[in-house]
Amino acid sequence: MLVSPSLLSADFAHLSADIDMINRSDADMLHLDVMDGVFVPNISFGFPVIKAVAGICRKPLDVHLMIVQPEKWIDTLASLGASVMNVHQEACIHLDRTIAAIKAAGMKAAVTLNPSTPVCMLEDVIAELDMVLLMSVNPGFGGQKFIGNTLEKVRRLRRMIQESGSGALIEVDGGVNAETGAQLAQAGADVLVAGSYVFSTPDPEAAIRSLKEL
Ligand code: DX5
Ligand code: ZN
């Protein structure tokens, strides 16, 4: 299992300590949640923070843009050194063009689906994708309850990926803990994002390890 801890639940007054922990840990990527107060009912952090994090984080950056018109920021994110750019299907009118532009800028292209968006929306672009991010909560906040229907979506997406010959990974975000993580592993998820489960424990490195072992 690959693990991408979400910085949203970190201590923003001591970010460098939390990034040091991520660097030491078995995490495969660091998940960065950008919110604009329009696409989602919350505002988190933006490019100056990502730039500062990129300067000290040795793990690949997995950037999740919960913003309208994410295609405006492809070059900015590439220049900051992001490895993965996640755009929401619901935020992109010309999704095929945006996926191609993300890849041309040298990043991995990932498309995110809200809980209410069916996986069939990606049928015609799945072959082009490096990753699909399934939201298992409505995006905007950490610490929400896992939506159980996501397990069936993972299974459906796994079938779609197999039938299309796509190499896309399946990432899941929201309400992930040891219990829901184990269910997701069984359903066929490749990457788990976890915010509160990692950062609200006294031993975050052990929490990351417990997800990696699923
Ligand atoms: C929510 C974000 C998540 C969030 C997950 O909109 O996309 O990445 O940090 O937090 P937990 O793991 O606490 O549900
Ligand atoms: Zn996220």
Tab-separated table of N, CA and C and ligand atoms in Angstrom, residues 6 31-33 64 66 133 135 173 193, ligand 2:
chain	number	residue	atom	x	y	z
A	6	SER	N	-1.910	13.632	4.702
A	6	SER	CA	-2.410	14.956	4.316
A	6	SER	C	-1.959	16.016	5.313
A	31	HIS	N	0.540	14.695	0.766
A	31	HIS	CA	-0.689	15.175	0.141
A	31	HIS	C	-0.950	16.611	0.584
A	32	LEU	N	-1.119	17.516	-0.374
A	32	LEU	CA	-1.315	18.940	-0.076
A	32	LEU	C	-2.677	19.392	-0.595
A	33	ASP	N	-3.546	19.832	0.302
A	33	ASP	CA	-4.937	20.173	-0.030
A	33	ASP	C	-5.099	21.674	-0.220
A	64	HIS	N	-3.588	18.237	-4.284
A	64	HIS	CA	-5.027	18.047	-4.517
A	64	HIS	C	-5.680	19.421	-4.571
A	66	MET	N	-8.671	21.675	-4.787
A	66	MET	CA	-10.131	21.800	-4.630
A	66	MET	C	-10.483	23.234	-4.966
A	133	LEU	N	-8.287	9.841	-7.979
A	133	LEU	CA	-8.470	10.069	-6.540
A	133	LEU	C	-9.968	10.044	-6.244
A	135	MET	N	-12.865	10.620	-3.670
A	135	MET	CA	-13.158	11.258	-2.380
A	135	MET	C	-14.125	10.362	-1.613
A	173	ASP	N	-9.329	9.288	-0.431
A	173	ASP	CA	-9.077	10.437	0.453
A	173	ASP	C	-10.318	10.754	1.279
A	193	VAL	N	-4.792	8.283	1.407
A	193	VAL	CA	-4.519	9.603	1.977
A	193	VAL	C	-5.063	9.574	3.405
B	2	ZN	ZN	-7.153	15.762	-0.236
